[in-house]
XYZ file of C-alpha atoms in Angstrom:
744
model
C -32.005 -23.937 56.265
C -28.755 -24.318 58.123
C -25.756 -22.442 56.778
C -22.439 -24.151 56.325
C -19.848 -23.291 58.919
C -16.100 -23.316 58.639
C -14.592 -26.724 59.255
C -13.059 -25.823 62.573
C -16.493 -24.852 64.060
C -18.695 -27.639 62.588
C -18.845 -29.805 65.736
C -21.537 -32.491 65.696
C -23.904 -32.576 68.731
C -23.917 -36.346 68.599
C -20.190 -36.534 69.347
C -19.471 -33.954 72.020
C -15.838 -33.225 72.792
C -14.507 -32.617 76.239
C -14.204 -28.958 77.091
C -10.366 -29.076 77.350
C -10.017 -30.816 73.986
C -12.322 -28.289 72.345
C -10.302 -25.337 73.572
C -7.092 -26.859 72.160
C -8.594 -27.967 68.789
C -9.816 -24.555 67.604
C -6.479 -22.686 67.866
C -4.690 -25.630 66.190
C -7.014 -25.504 63.179
C -6.667 -21.745 62.953
C -2.879 -22.050 63.025
C -2.923 -24.731 60.297
C -5.102 -22.552 58.090
C -2.806 -19.586 58.526
C 0.258 -21.717 57.785
C -1.369 -22.928 54.576
C -2.190 -19.348 53.607
C 1.338 -18.176 54.379
C 2.804 -21.023 52.306
C 0.558 -20.122 49.384
C 1.528 -16.454 49.662
C 5.205 -17.408 49.636
C 4.679 -19.561 46.551
C 2.879 -16.739 44.829
C 5.628 -14.257 45.748
C 8.297 -16.645 44.467
C 6.499 -17.056 41.159
C 6.079 -13.311 40.827
C 9.813 -12.885 41.446
C 10.599 -15.436 38.738
C 8.193 -13.627 36.410
C 9.933 -10.304 37.126
C 13.387 -11.753 36.436
C 12.273 -13.433 33.234
C 10.640 -10.296 31.876
C 13.565 -8.100 32.799
C 16.032 -7.718 29.881
C 19.093 -9.896 30.200
C 21.396 -6.904 30.014
C 19.701 -5.458 33.104
C 20.533 -8.423 35.343
C 23.967 -9.252 33.988
C 25.770 -6.611 36.001
C 27.201 -3.220 35.329
C 29.421 -4.483 32.514
C 26.339 -5.065 30.369
C 24.974 -1.560 30.844
C 25.424 1.087 28.148
C 28.113 3.632 28.942
C 27.149 6.768 30.797
C 28.210 10.031 29.185
C 28.770 13.396 30.760
C 25.798 14.835 32.602
C 24.416 11.312 33.070
C 23.260 11.003 29.484
C 23.065 7.417 28.282
C 25.131 6.666 25.183
C 24.829 4.038 22.469
C 23.143 6.250 21.271
C 21.498 8.889 23.428
C 19.136 11.843 23.291
C 20.527 15.341 23.751
C 18.614 17.275 26.348
C 18.229 21.060 25.869
C 20.935 22.857 27.807
C 18.799 25.898 28.505
C 21.765 28.120 27.582
C 20.668 30.565 24.837
C 24.305 31.298 23.992
C 24.718 27.765 22.583
C 23.209 26.858 19.243
C 22.497 23.112 19.592
C 21.845 22.732 15.873
C 24.822 24.190 13.977
C 24.027 22.194 10.782
C 21.616 24.320 8.782
C 21.417 22.673 5.382
C 22.588 19.814 3.185
C 22.654 20.162 -0.593
C 23.381 17.119 -2.783
C 24.306 17.382 -6.462
C 24.553 14.108 -8.387
C 25.844 13.609 -11.925
C 25.334 10.105 -13.352
C 27.023 9.143 -16.599
C 25.839 5.703 -17.651
C 26.781 3.601 -14.654
C 29.158 5.978 -12.840
C 27.870 8.508 -10.309
C 29.761 11.594 -9.135
C 28.265 13.081 -5.968
C 28.949 16.451 -4.326
C 27.580 17.012 -0.825
C 27.574 20.543 0.620
C 26.847 20.946 4.333
C 26.362 24.424 5.761
C 26.997 25.082 9.456
C 26.029 28.379 11.089
C 26.678 29.458 14.667
C 23.708 31.608 15.643
C 24.603 31.593 19.324
C 26.982 33.771 21.323
C 29.748 31.283 22.067
C 32.456 29.587 20.009
C 31.481 26.048 19.064
C 32.975 22.749 18.058
C 30.405 20.808 16.011
C 30.283 17.018 15.624
C 28.001 15.389 13.091
C 27.700 11.702 12.159
C 26.183 11.237 8.720
C 25.704 8.425 6.174
C 27.111 7.751 2.745
C 26.867 5.088 0.095
C 28.398 1.759 1.106
C 30.160 1.662 -2.289
C 31.400 5.257 -2.315
C 34.979 6.362 -2.948
C 35.289 9.658 -1.013
C 38.143 11.489 -2.703
C 37.910 15.237 -1.972
C 36.970 17.670 0.801
C 37.128 21.434 1.055
C 36.008 24.030 3.611
C 34.664 27.488 2.714
C 34.818 30.166 5.399
C 33.522 33.453 4.049
C 35.547 34.119 0.905
C 38.335 31.736 1.919
C 38.489 28.169 0.569
C 40.695 25.594 2.284
C 41.210 22.280 0.476
C 41.685 19.290 2.729
C 44.611 16.914 2.586
C 44.465 13.179 3.141
C 46.447 12.001 6.172
C 46.953 8.942 8.296
C 44.066 8.903 10.756
C 45.945 9.413 14.022
C 48.132 12.113 12.500
C 45.022 13.904 11.247
C 43.425 13.718 14.701
C 46.525 15.151 16.359
C 46.782 17.976 13.828
C 43.097 18.767 14.286
C 43.421 18.934 18.071
C 46.450 21.187 17.727
C 44.635 23.536 15.341
C 41.659 23.619 17.702
C 43.893 24.472 20.669
C 45.539 27.261 18.657
C 42.194 28.882 17.894
C 42.123 27.934 14.192
C 39.008 26.849 12.348
C 39.481 23.271 11.153
C 37.475 20.467 9.584
C 38.168 16.754 10.146
C 36.375 14.033 8.158
C 36.693 10.445 9.432
C 35.215 7.091 8.442
C 33.589 4.844 11.048
C 32.157 2.469 8.454
C 32.354 2.496 4.644
C 28.895 4.095 4.816
C 29.141 6.126 8.064
C 31.281 9.249 8.395
C 31.932 11.831 11.081
C 32.542 15.542 10.512
C 34.223 17.630 13.215
C 34.441 21.414 12.944
C 36.567 23.357 15.443
C 36.281 27.030 16.421
C 33.068 28.118 14.731
C 32.767 31.691 15.978
C 29.434 33.406 16.685
C 27.985 34.483 13.351
C 30.247 32.165 11.328
C 28.835 30.292 8.352
C 31.041 27.369 7.353
C 30.378 25.334 4.215
C 32.020 21.916 3.935
C 31.956 20.181 0.569
C 32.872 16.537 0.014
C 32.943 14.549 -3.197
C 32.659 10.845 -3.901
C 32.166 8.538 -6.837
C 30.557 5.102 -7.101
C 29.767 2.403 -9.636
C 26.117 1.550 -10.351
C 25.724 -2.081 -11.441
C 22.295 -2.907 -12.908
C 20.074 -5.777 -11.829
C 17.412 -7.139 -14.196
C 18.090 -4.183 -16.474
C 17.468 -1.614 -13.737
C 20.042 0.815 -12.333
C 19.654 2.018 -8.756
C 21.170 5.135 -7.223
C 20.829 5.420 -3.438
C 21.733 8.418 -1.286
C 21.347 7.632 2.436
C 20.175 10.655 4.433
C 20.262 9.428 8.016
C 22.288 7.081 10.210
C 19.966 4.737 12.058
C 20.728 4.092 15.754
C 23.136 1.192 16.232
C 22.983 -1.416 18.983
C 26.365 -2.186 20.533
C 26.437 -5.380 22.563
C 28.338 -5.279 25.885
C 30.952 -7.668 24.456
C 31.515 -5.415 21.440
C 31.898 -2.325 23.625
C 34.378 -4.094 25.885
C 36.391 -5.391 22.927
C 36.486 -1.956 21.327
C 37.848 -0.333 24.524
C 36.781 3.160 23.619
C 37.772 3.001 19.967
C 35.882 3.927 16.842
C 32.944 1.618 17.528
C 32.235 3.304 20.837
C 32.498 6.772 19.313
C 30.236 5.699 16.453
C 27.661 4.165 18.789
C 27.398 7.497 20.588
C 25.925 9.148 17.516
C 22.845 10.895 18.799
C 19.281 10.633 17.555
C 16.500 13.110 18.048
C 13.324 11.671 19.629
C 10.671 10.557 17.193
C 8.361 13.342 18.399
C 11.111 15.977 18.544
C 10.045 19.490 17.665
C 13.645 20.559 16.991
C 14.359 22.445 13.802
C 15.114 20.186 10.837
C 18.076 21.173 8.656
C 17.144 22.022 5.086
C 17.743 19.169 2.645
C 17.838 19.397 -1.132
C 18.936 16.936 -3.820
C 19.286 17.121 -7.598
C 20.327 14.422 -10.075
C 21.581 14.992 -13.616
C 21.195 11.710 -15.464
C 23.096 11.204 -18.729
C 22.568 7.913 -20.574
C 24.086 6.474 -23.771
C 20.560 5.815 -25.110
C 17.016 6.984 -24.327
C 15.829 6.499 -20.764
C 12.836 4.201 -20.562
C 11.835 4.802 -16.959
C 12.950 7.110 -14.128
C 11.170 6.649 -10.795
C 11.717 7.000 -7.050
C 9.968 4.710 -4.561
C 11.163 6.855 -1.641
C 10.477 10.490 -2.547
C 8.222 12.577 -4.742
C 10.312 13.797 -7.687
C 9.953 16.133 -10.660
C 11.736 14.973 -13.827
C 12.551 17.013 -16.947
C 13.895 15.222 -20.052
C 16.172 16.509 -22.826
C 18.218 15.289 -25.832
C 15.651 12.767 -27.047
C 15.112 11.491 -23.505
C 18.776 10.468 -23.067
C 19.241 13.148 -20.386
C 17.065 13.890 -17.405
C 17.125 16.409 -14.564
C 15.573 15.001 -11.374
C 14.641 17.249 -8.443
C 12.851 16.673 -5.176
C 9.218 17.712 -5.458
C 7.551 19.657 -2.685
C 6.234 17.378 0.044
C 4.765 17.917 3.481
C 6.912 15.302 5.235
C 10.673 15.699 5.902
C 12.905 14.439 3.103
C 15.987 13.678 5.212
C 14.693 10.795 7.360
C 14.940 8.012 4.759
C 17.174 6.900 1.900
C 16.680 8.639 -1.412
C 16.321 5.877 -4.023
C 16.278 6.490 -7.781
C 15.526 3.749 -10.318
C 16.215 4.149 -14.022
C 16.188 1.866 -17.047
C 17.501 2.226 -20.569
C 15.415 1.627 -23.667
C 14.839 -2.086 -24.103
C 16.108 -2.772 -20.556
C 19.499 -3.283 -22.173
C 22.733 -3.978 -20.329
C 25.758 -3.335 -22.493
C 28.839 -5.522 -22.375
C 32.145 -3.775 -22.912
C 35.287 -2.249 -21.461
C 36.178 1.164 -20.042
C 39.858 2.077 -20.213
C 42.003 4.697 -18.499
C 45.584 5.244 -19.595
C 48.005 6.977 -17.247
C 48.895 10.542 -18.175
C 52.634 10.008 -17.834
C 55.066 7.238 -18.584
C 55.193 4.824 -15.687
C 51.653 5.621 -14.489
C 49.275 2.706 -14.030
C 46.552 1.996 -16.581
C 43.099 0.846 -15.422
C 40.171 -1.006 -16.952
C 36.607 -1.944 -16.074
C 35.004 -4.860 -17.919
C 31.294 -5.634 -17.711
C 29.870 -8.855 -19.164
C 26.135 -9.522 -19.317
C 25.253 -13.041 -18.065
C 23.001 -15.387 -20.036
C 19.278 -15.252 -19.471
C 18.091 -17.654 -16.807
C 16.030 -20.656 -17.820
C 13.843 -22.871 -15.710
C 15.645 -25.908 -14.359
C 13.585 -29.079 -14.570
C 15.276 -30.967 -11.763
C 15.930 -28.784 -8.732
C 17.931 -30.307 -5.900
C 16.292 -30.433 -2.449
C 16.625 -27.129 -0.621
C 16.566 -26.154 3.033
C 15.822 -22.608 4.181
C 16.488 -21.058 7.585
C 14.829 -17.690 8.105
C 16.634 -15.607 10.750
C 14.274 -12.755 11.639
C 15.182 -9.672 13.675
C 12.393 -8.720 16.124
C 14.390 -6.180 18.148
C 13.121 -2.763 19.226
C 14.264 -0.965 16.059
C 12.132 -3.368 13.972
C 8.969 -2.413 15.841
C 6.218 -1.068 13.579
C 6.732 -0.616 9.838
C 9.942 -2.700 9.462
C 8.557 -5.769 11.222
C 5.144 -5.439 9.569
C 6.882 -5.348 6.185
C 9.065 -8.316 7.159
C 5.931 -10.312 8.018
C 4.444 -9.545 4.605
C 7.640 -10.596 2.869
C 7.980 -13.783 4.938
C 4.403 -14.792 4.182
C 5.344 -14.623 0.492
C 8.610 -16.510 0.954
C 7.456 -19.257 3.304
C 4.062 -19.575 1.653
C 5.771 -20.225 -1.677
C 7.970 -23.108 -0.529
C 7.652 -26.404 -2.393
C 6.602 -29.643 -0.656
C 10.086 -31.059 -1.247
C 11.675 -28.154 0.680
C 12.424 -28.041 4.389
C 12.637 -24.909 6.506
C 12.967 -23.415 9.966
C 12.385 -19.989 11.504
C 14.473 -18.238 14.150
C 13.230 -15.089 15.889
C 15.992 -13.115 17.573
C 16.488 -9.975 19.617
C 18.434 -10.132 22.893
C 18.245 -13.919 22.609
C 16.719 -16.267 20.049
C 14.107 -18.975 19.708
C 13.611 -21.559 16.948
C 10.331 -22.745 15.513
C 11.631 -26.319 15.740
C 14.841 -28.019 16.937
C 15.476 -29.019 13.322
C 14.149 -28.124 9.897
C 10.645 -29.380 9.096
C 9.002 -30.289 5.762
C 7.211 -27.427 4.026
C 3.775 -28.921 4.577
C 0.688 -26.760 4.756
C 0.368 -27.305 8.501
C 4.004 -26.422 9.213
C 3.834 -23.332 7.032
C 0.672 -22.141 8.778
C 2.258 -22.702 12.188
C 5.346 -20.736 11.163
C 3.309 -17.842 9.798
C 1.181 -17.772 12.953
C 4.314 -17.606 15.118
C 5.734 -14.764 13.026
C 2.449 -12.841 13.071
C 2.353 -12.930 16.877
C 5.864 -11.472 17.224
C 6.533 -7.799 17.892
C 9.633 -5.633 18.063
C 11.398 -5.256 21.406
C 14.765 -5.722 23.060
C 18.329 -5.543 21.765
C 19.846 -6.922 18.533
C 22.192 -9.826 19.250
C 22.886 -10.805 15.643
C 26.085 -12.839 16.124
C 24.624 -15.484 18.509
C 21.652 -15.873 16.155
C 23.911 -16.437 13.143
C 26.067 -18.927 15.051
C 23.022 -20.965 16.014
C 21.586 -20.940 12.496
C 24.888 -21.947 10.896
C 25.431 -24.783 13.390
C 22.044 -26.438 12.738
C 22.403 -29.940 11.253
C 21.129 -30.590 7.731
C 20.563 -33.639 5.574
C 23.177 -34.734 3.067
C 22.779 -33.626 -0.560
C 20.636 -30.699 0.556
C 21.406 -27.139 -0.481
C 20.885 -24.773 2.453
C 20.177 -21.060 2.259
C 20.103 -18.805 5.316
C 17.881 -15.755 4.891
C 18.615 -12.953 7.356
C 15.877 -10.335 7.762
C 16.959 -7.203 9.659
C 17.337 -3.425 9.508
C 21.019 -3.913 10.294
C 21.161 -1.483 13.219
C 24.166 -3.152 14.819
C 27.869 -2.366 14.977
C 29.275 -5.867 14.358
C 29.628 -5.856 10.561
C 33.171 -7.263 10.572
C 32.349 -10.013 13.062
C 29.286 -11.038 11.047
C 31.272 -11.082 7.796
C 33.999 -13.297 9.280
C 31.463 -15.689 10.816
C 29.586 -16.186 7.545
C 32.678 -16.434 5.339
C 34.382 -18.974 7.623
C 31.287 -21.189 7.423
C 30.619 -20.805 3.703
C 30.790 -24.563 3.199
C 27.683 -25.015 5.359
C 25.280 -22.646 3.580
C 25.020 -19.601 1.375
C 23.342 -16.523 2.779
C 20.888 -13.932 1.527
C 20.330 -10.703 3.437
C 17.073 -8.765 3.430
C 17.402 -5.223 4.741
C 14.042 -3.758 5.690
C 13.495 -0.128 6.634
C 13.608 3.410 5.295
C 17.341 3.798 6.118
C 18.832 0.317 6.198
C 22.444 -0.342 7.244
C 23.415 -1.283 3.690
C 27.017 -1.936 4.679
C 25.900 -4.885 6.838
C 23.410 -6.180 4.261
C 25.984 -6.020 1.449
C 28.715 -7.554 3.633
C 26.554 -10.486 4.730
C 25.486 -11.275 1.168
C 29.030 -10.921 -0.168
C 30.411 -13.154 2.561
C 27.695 -15.759 2.038
C 28.003 -15.759 -1.776
C 24.369 -14.714 -1.906
C 22.566 -11.545 -2.891
C 21.514 -8.443 -0.927
C 17.907 -7.255 -0.925
C 16.657 -3.937 0.423
C 12.983 -3.183 1.020
C 12.271 0.469 1.822
C 8.468 0.343 1.754
C 5.743 -2.317 2.134
C 4.871 -2.271 -1.563
C 8.237 -3.857 -2.405
C 7.837 -6.882 -0.128
C 6.049 -9.151 -2.606
C 8.262 -8.103 -5.529
C 11.492 -8.828 -3.639
C 10.155 -12.153 -2.366
C 9.389 -13.202 -5.937
C 12.859 -12.061 -7.030
C 14.419 -14.210 -4.323
C 12.407 -17.277 -5.340
C 13.288 -16.918 -9.013
C 16.937 -16.508 -8.054
C 17.292 -19.650 -5.948
C 15.081 -21.808 -8.146
C 16.791 -20.980 -11.436
C 20.322 -21.722 -12.635
C 23.187 -19.318 -12.067
C 26.751 -18.950 -13.260
C 29.196 -20.737 -10.992
C 32.955 -21.339 -10.824
C 33.648 -18.241 -12.905
C 37.188 -17.494 -14.036
C 38.645 -14.610 -16.042
C 41.440 -15.184 -18.548
C 43.173 -12.447 -20.520
C 44.684 -13.001 -23.957
C 47.017 -10.613 -25.777
C 47.281 -8.260 -22.812
C 48.795 -8.338 -19.337
C 46.165 -7.739 -16.660
C 47.022 -7.666 -12.956
C 45.775 -6.518 -9.535
C 42.290 -7.747 -10.393
C 39.291 -7.047 -8.180
C 37.555 -9.113 -7.167
C 40.399 -11.620 -6.968
C 37.800 -14.421 -7.092
C 34.652 -13.777 -9.125
C 31.564 -14.734 -7.082
C 28.700 -16.809 -8.432
C 26.097 -14.876 -10.395
C 22.854 -15.192 -8.433
C 20.688 -12.859 -10.513
C 20.547 -10.918 -13.752
C 23.545 -8.845 -12.710
C 26.463 -8.367 -15.093
C 29.877 -9.685 -14.133
C 32.199 -6.762 -13.338
C 36.000 -7.141 -13.302
C 38.396 -4.271 -12.618
C 42.158 -4.131 -12.718
C 45.315 -2.695 -14.228
C 46.710 -3.438 -17.670
C 49.867 -3.264 -19.743
C 49.971 -3.419 -23.521
C 52.870 -4.588 -25.665
C 52.491 -1.451 -27.801
C 51.309 2.078 -26.942
C 47.654 2.872 -27.490
C 44.487 0.892 -27.052
C 45.251 -2.728 -26.097
C 44.334 -5.374 -28.655
C 43.690 -8.200 -26.220
C 40.489 -9.784 -24.980
C 38.859 -11.056 -21.805
C 37.551 -14.632 -21.762
C 35.039 -15.359 -19.005
C 34.267 -19.038 -18.391
C 32.190 -21.015 -15.908
C 29.158 -23.285 -15.626
C 25.452 -22.660 -16.092
C 22.410 -24.935 -16.022
C 23.045 -25.754 -19.666
C 26.644 -26.787 -19.111
C 29.887 -24.970 -19.831
C 29.565 -21.195 -20.214
C 32.059 -18.974 -22.054
C 32.005 -15.355 -23.183
C 34.690 -13.349 -25.001
C 34.974 -9.590 -24.692
C 37.495 -7.689 -26.885
C 39.245 -4.843 -25.112
C 38.483 -2.723 -28.170
C 34.733 -3.027 -27.453
C 34.163 0.123 -25.436
C 31.171 0.687 -23.233
C 28.990 3.513 -24.498
C 29.378 6.373 -22.040
C 28.041 9.876 -22.620
C 30.821 12.453 -22.865
C 31.400 15.073 -21.750
C 29.610 14.507 -18.458
C 27.697 17.527 -17.226
C 28.798 18.539 -13.783
C 26.528 19.591 -10.937
C 26.252 23.172 -12.207
C 25.263 22.047 -15.693
C 28.520 22.811 -17.510
C 31.119 20.512 -18.974
C 33.914 19.180 -16.845
C 37.517 19.977 -17.647
C 38.338 16.408 -18.599
C 37.056 15.180 -21.968
C 36.259 11.772 -20.550
C 35.760 12.058 -16.780
C 33.989 8.713 -16.614
C 37.273 7.004 -17.362
C 39.464 9.069 -15.031
C 37.527 7.866 -12.007
C 38.368 4.241 -12.858
C 41.530 4.516 -10.763
C 39.457 5.668 -7.777
C 36.864 2.926 -8.255
C 39.592 0.297 -8.549
C 41.298 1.545 -5.368
C 37.949 1.563 -3.532
C 37.282 -2.063 -4.493
C 40.819 -3.051 -3.529
C 40.358 -1.446 -0.112
C 37.073 -3.328 0.305
C 38.792 -6.627 -0.513
C 41.580 -5.948 1.993
C 39.001 -4.987 4.616
C 37.219 -8.288 4.025
C 40.478 -10.159 4.560
C 41.083 -8.168 7.731
C 37.638 -9.067 9.025
C 38.386 -12.761 8.476
C 41.597 -12.847 10.505
C 40.684 -10.149 13.039
C 42.771 -7.224 14.216
C 44.275 -4.759 11.746
C 46.470 -7.024 9.636
C 45.851 -4.934 6.482
C 46.273 -1.520 8.137
C 49.495 -0.642 6.278
C 48.206 -1.699 2.854
C 44.863 0.102 3.283
C 46.575 3.209 4.638
C 48.943 3.352 1.683
C 46.084 2.997 -0.813
C 44.198 5.798 0.949
C 47.226 8.089 0.811
C 48.180 7.203 -2.780
C 44.671 7.697 -4.181
C 43.510 10.411 -1.739
C 40.669 8.240 -0.439
C 38.903 8.233 2.891
C 39.348 4.870 4.650
C 39.162 3.454 8.162
C 42.845 4.398 8.532
C 42.992 7.715 6.633
C 41.133 11.002 7.180
C 40.693 14.361 5.469
C 41.899 17.472 7.323
C 41.371 21.130 6.367
C 42.868 23.907 8.543
C 42.454 27.665 8.124
C 45.860 28.916 9.274
C 44.447 32.161 10.666
C 44.094 32.280 14.451
C 40.446 33.241 14.873
C 39.634 32.406 18.499
C 41.537 33.971 21.387
C 39.959 31.607 23.923
C 39.732 28.213 22.199
C 39.637 26.420 25.541
C 36.244 28.028 26.248
C 34.669 26.587 23.089
C 31.567 24.456 23.637
C 31.137 21.093 21.885
C 27.733 20.361 20.378
C 26.458 17.203 18.701
C 24.195 17.406 15.695
C 21.355 14.900 16.302
C 20.123 12.675 13.486
C 16.396 12.243 12.966
C 15.148 8.725 13.537
C 14.624 6.903 10.234
C 11.082 7.017 8.960
C 9.050 4.176 10.453
C 11.493 3.544 13.340
C 10.139 4.180 16.824
C 11.963 5.407 19.913
C 12.216 1.770 21.038
C 15.374 1.633 18.911
C 17.255 4.219 20.954
C 18.940 3.830 24.318
C 18.300 6.379 27.020
C 14.628 6.700 26.100
C 12.070 5.791 28.717
C 9.927 3.102 27.104
C 7.736 0.394 28.603
C 9.644 -2.764 29.406
C 8.969 -5.556 26.949
C 10.158 -9.165 27.139
C 12.747 -10.578 24.785
C 11.787 -13.295 22.310
C 13.165 -16.069 24.497
C 11.154 -15.012 27.556
C 7.734 -15.172 25.933
C 7.346 -18.902 26.526
C 8.492 -18.551 30.131
C 6.080 -15.682 30.618
C 3.181 -17.809 29.437
C 4.334 -20.718 31.628
C 4.624 -18.635 34.789
C 1.293 -16.927 34.129
C -0.315 -20.357 33.759
C 1.248 -21.547 37.043
C -0.126 -18.510 38.860
C -3.574 -19.209 37.424
C -3.348 -22.859 38.501
C -2.288 -21.800 41.994
C -5.173 -19.356 42.231
C -7.699 -22.019 41.186
C -6.175 -24.481 43.666
C -6.558 -21.947 46.477
C -10.191 -21.309 45.598
C -10.939 -25.045 45.632
C -9.338 -25.361 49.066
C -11.468 -22.513 50.365
C -14.629 -24.116 48.995
C -13.749 -27.443 50.651
C -13.288 -25.740 54.015
C -16.713 -24.173 53.738
C -18.464 -27.401 52.676
C -16.715 -29.982 54.814
C-alpha cells in the first residue's frame, strides 16, 4: 500500500516535468509552506499578546500614575505588609492589649477603650496604630497614663494639634495624638516610648442605639479592613488624610506575629426585663441580675482570635417593646442650652394589596477583598433576593471590581429563565481585582427605566474603599432616579460607607457578618420594600420652642425603626416643658399622625453602673450625654452637606462644634503631652506601625504589596473566553491545513 507523500513531492509519472522546472518547483513550495507557517505563528503570537494585555489589570498598563505609592524601603502602600527589620532592639508590636468596657443604659452606650503599649526593645519608639470605632460614636475624652502619672488630653484644631505633637516629640516628651480619618477610623500616635515604658491610653465615646423590629444592636469594631484607594482618589488627595489612612498596614493572613490581648465586657441595664441577649459574632457568657433587667456579658474562652471581626451584641426587651417618649437635659447654668431626644414608634406595617411595579438593580462587588466567605455569603443572599422577585418586577445585575459588566443592557422581566441566568452568572463569579465603586454606581444610576416604575439600587460590598464622601454625594445628587439599599457583607464591614450610602439613598443599611444571616436579611429587605412605610414626615412642636433639630429633614421610615428627633428647647417657664411633639406624614392607610407630650419621659435605668460596677457621679448620666449625641448628629449632617458640595465648606462650623463639645472630628484632634523631658536623643527614635490583622474571612487578595496570582477583572472574562476560542479555532485550522497537505 502506497503511503501518502507531501504535496510538493507527489509528482505523477504520467505527467513528467522537465528537469529544470522540477528543480525550481520544489524550493517554491517549501518557501510557501514556511511563509504560511510563519504567518500562523505571527497570528498566534499576536493573539497571545492581546490575551496578556486583557488579563493584565488595568492599573498595571495605565502608567506609573495608576500604581500604588512606594513607601520607604520599597514597601508598597495602600496598604502594605511590614517586613521584619531583623533588629532585635526594635519592638515591632508595641500594642500589647486592648480592654473594652461598655455600659448600656436602655438605648445609650458609654464605651471606654484602654490600649496598653509596651516597649520591650532597646530603642526609643514612636508608635502609630490605626484602629476602628463605631460609625455613630461621639469620642469625647482621652487620657494617657505613664507609670503613676495621668495626663488628660485637650481637644485642639487638627493642624495645631499635629504641630504641638511634633514639637513635643522633638523635645523628647512623651505625647499621645488621636486623630480621625473617618467617623469610624482613628489613628493613635505615641511619641518617645522609652525602653521598658508601659503607656496606657484610654478613650471614651458614647453612642445612641436605635432598635429595629424590637431588637437593639451594639457593635464594637475590632479591626480596620484594608481599603482600596483608586489612582484618581490618591491624586486628588495629594498626600492628605486619605493617603495616610490607606497606608494602614495589615498583617498577612498566615502571619505568626504575636496577637495583642483583647478583652471586652458589657454591662447591660434595661428599664424592663431582658428577653434575649445573644452574639452572632463571638462566644459570650452572660450573668443576669435584678429580675433579668441587668446583665453582665463577657467574652467566653475561644480558640480563635477575638480581635479580627466585629463584636456584635443583640438584645431585646420583654414583649419586644419599643417605648415612645422624650429624654430631656437642662443646662446646669442660666444661659446654657437645653437638649431633648424624642423617639416615636411607627405604626405596624400591613400588607399592601396593590404594589406599584418595581425595578431592582443589584450592584455586586467581586473585588479581591470579597474573595471567599464574603462573596459566598453574597451569592446566598442574592439567590434569596433575586429568586423571590415577582413576575411583575424587572431587574438587572452588575458585577464590578476594577471595571464592571451588566447582565443585560437594560432591565429584564423577572421570569424564571432570566432569574436562572442571573443566578448562574453570579455563581460563576469570583473575587479578584480592585474596587472601583464610583464608576459602578454612576453606570447603575444612569440606566434608563420605564415611567411609573419605582427603582431600588441594591449595593452589595464589604465597603473596603476610601471614597465614602464621593459615593454619598453621587447617590444624594441622583436621589430622584432611585432609592438605594446597602448590604455590607463581611466580618468587619466598613459600616461608615454602608450607613452613608443608605442614608444618602433614603434606604436602609444591612450588615451580614456570617452566612447564617443571609436568608434572614434578604427576607427583611423584601418585607421592607413590599410593605408600606411612613413618608413625607414632618415634626411640629406645640407649647415649646424647639430649634437646631437633627435631622433637619426626617427621612422616610423603611422598617420597624422608631423615628428619632434631637434638638434644643426653650420653655416659657422654668422646669419641665409642657409642650408636645406632633409627628405627621403618610402611610399605606392614608394620613399618619402621632402626638408625644414632652412630659412623657422614656424609661431609663438610673443610676447607670459604670465600667467598674459602681454608680457614676451624675444622678442621670443618660441625659447628660444628650448634648454630646446632639453635637455628633449635627457634625454628621454638616459632613453630609460638605460631601455634596465638595471641598471643606463646613470646616469652620465642624471645627467649632468639636471644640465647644470636646469631640473628635475630621478637623479636631485630642492631644496629651507629658511635660517632662524623658528622651535626650528624640531624633534617634524609631517609628513603628502596629499592623492590623486581616478581618476574618478576608484573604490576602485584599491587600496591596502581597504576591498573589494574577486574576482577570470582571470585564476581561468575556474577552478571555473570546481570545481562547480564537486560538482554538486557529489551532484547528492549522491541523486541517496539515491534513490537506498530506492527502492532496
